[in-house]
Phi, psi and omega in degrees: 000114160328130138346116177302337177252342155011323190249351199284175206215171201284358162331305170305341200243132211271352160273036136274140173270099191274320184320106193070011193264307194254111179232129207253018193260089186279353197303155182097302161284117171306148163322278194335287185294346172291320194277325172301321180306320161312269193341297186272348192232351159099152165244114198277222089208195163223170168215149215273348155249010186204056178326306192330303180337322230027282185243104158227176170318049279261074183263349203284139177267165205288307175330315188258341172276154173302333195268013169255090189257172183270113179240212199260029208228000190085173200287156218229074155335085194347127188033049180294145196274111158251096152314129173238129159259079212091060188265003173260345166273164192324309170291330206262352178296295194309307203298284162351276202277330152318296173304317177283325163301351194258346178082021151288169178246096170264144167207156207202173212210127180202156169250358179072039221254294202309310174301339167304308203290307172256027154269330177321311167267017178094358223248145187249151172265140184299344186241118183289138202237107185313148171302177175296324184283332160303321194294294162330348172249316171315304195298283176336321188258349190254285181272006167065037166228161187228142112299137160239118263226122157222137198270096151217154154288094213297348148323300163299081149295072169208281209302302196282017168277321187298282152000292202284317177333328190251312185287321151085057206266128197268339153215167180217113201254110186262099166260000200267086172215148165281096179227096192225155190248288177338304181287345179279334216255359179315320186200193190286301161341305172275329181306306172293325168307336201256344184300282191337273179323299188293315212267323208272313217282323172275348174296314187297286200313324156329318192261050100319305184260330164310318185288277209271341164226063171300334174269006137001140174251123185258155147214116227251110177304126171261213172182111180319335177298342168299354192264335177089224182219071184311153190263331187307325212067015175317171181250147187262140163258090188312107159081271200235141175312153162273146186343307173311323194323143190212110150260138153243153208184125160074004185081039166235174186226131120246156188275118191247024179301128160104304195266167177286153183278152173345144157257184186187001184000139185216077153164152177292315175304334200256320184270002114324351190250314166294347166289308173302326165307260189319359170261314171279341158320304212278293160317320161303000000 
């Protein structure tokens, strides 16, 4: 059975270099003249693991580069540098030890905000969980991998730049948000930490990565609670309308392909998460 990524190209793979290569600041400009500028000058890039190509085309497919091999999850980027942000929750642990048996070079980045969080509220986590330096060693001795583990806030842009400066991360798996809706709607206080923490942390990390990993893959957790609960029974459209989409109103028709579909938010927690949707839409 074919790869599910099998076809994709270097468009896809976060080693091309798009930065002086590509220029996607279309404002201004007509179609026409962008194509003749394709037409005469070609759309190029380079990569940053194999400099030797120099300027090409980006057509080589994940199937056909060398730096892609095949696993049983679709093709895999050699030793790929995977950042995890909030590599101490349930997901960013799992994630952790997934990646690193695939043979990535993970590293990760947590304050432990979450353990906090529920100790605050009295609350035990269901499966008990050791501290990072037990775990940073379980792994090293049970499967023969190192993390690499740095205690920062994602909120400290200067560390966590520095942090991305020296690993140079080739993806960034964003799990470091407090996410919990109950803990947003307890008082003014908590709403506000999590407004803070989710909306101000993920914003830094966009120009973070715009500076310093621009070519970067970000993927960033959402949550079906930004769509809310319709009453209509309307059908929900994850993130953008499909091409087809048509509103009609008033005996007229327009077209909503392309754009985002409704929110709904029912939680502070939940509306830090549409925010974060409308800020990286906007960066992108």
């Amino acid at each position: 059975m074919e790869a599910h990524n099998a076809e994709k190209t270097c468009w896809n793979c976060p080693a091309a270099i798009l930065k002086g290569n590509v220029d996607f600041r279309a404002c201004g400009q007509s179609i026409e003249s962008i194509r003749r500028r394709i037409e005469r000058e070609g759309l190029m890039i380079e990569c940053a693991r194999q400099p030797d190509l120099g300027r090409f085309e980006p057509t080589i497919t994940f199937e056909e580069c060398p730096e892609w091999r095949s696993t049983e999850y679709g093709y895999l980027l050699e030793s790929m540098r995977v950042m995890i942000l909030g590599i101490d929750g349930y997901l960013g642990w799992t994630l952790a030890l997934k990646l690193s048996t695939l043979g990535c070079e993970v590293s990760g980045v947590d304050n432990f905000t979450r353990r906090k969080c529920v100790k605050e509220v009295g609350s035990l986590s269901v499966v008990p969980i050791v501290s990072m330096k037990e775990r940073l060693e379980a792994v090293k001795e049970i499967l023969g991998v190192e993390i690499n583990f740095r205690k920062i806030d994602i909120l400290d842009w200067r560390k966590l730049g520095q942090f991305m400066k020296e690993v140079k991360p080739e993806a960034i798996v964003h799990y470091g948000e407090i996410p919990s809706a109950p803990y947003s709607m307890i008082d003014c206080d908590h709403a506000v930490k999590v407004q803070h923490n989710n909306v101000i942390g993920t914003l830094r990390l966009l120009f973070l990565m715009r500076e310093i990993v621009p070519e970067a893959s970000l993927i960033k957790l959402g949550t079906l609670g930004e769509y809310g609960s319709p009453l209509t029974g309307r059908p929900l459209f994850e993130g953008l309308f499909p091409a087809d989409a048509v509103l009609v109103w008033g005996g007229r028709e327009w077209s909503m392909g392309g754009e985002l579909t409704p929110r709904d938010p029912v939680s502070f927690y939940h509306v830090s998460k549409v925010q974060d949707t409308f800020n990286i839409y906007e960066a992108c």
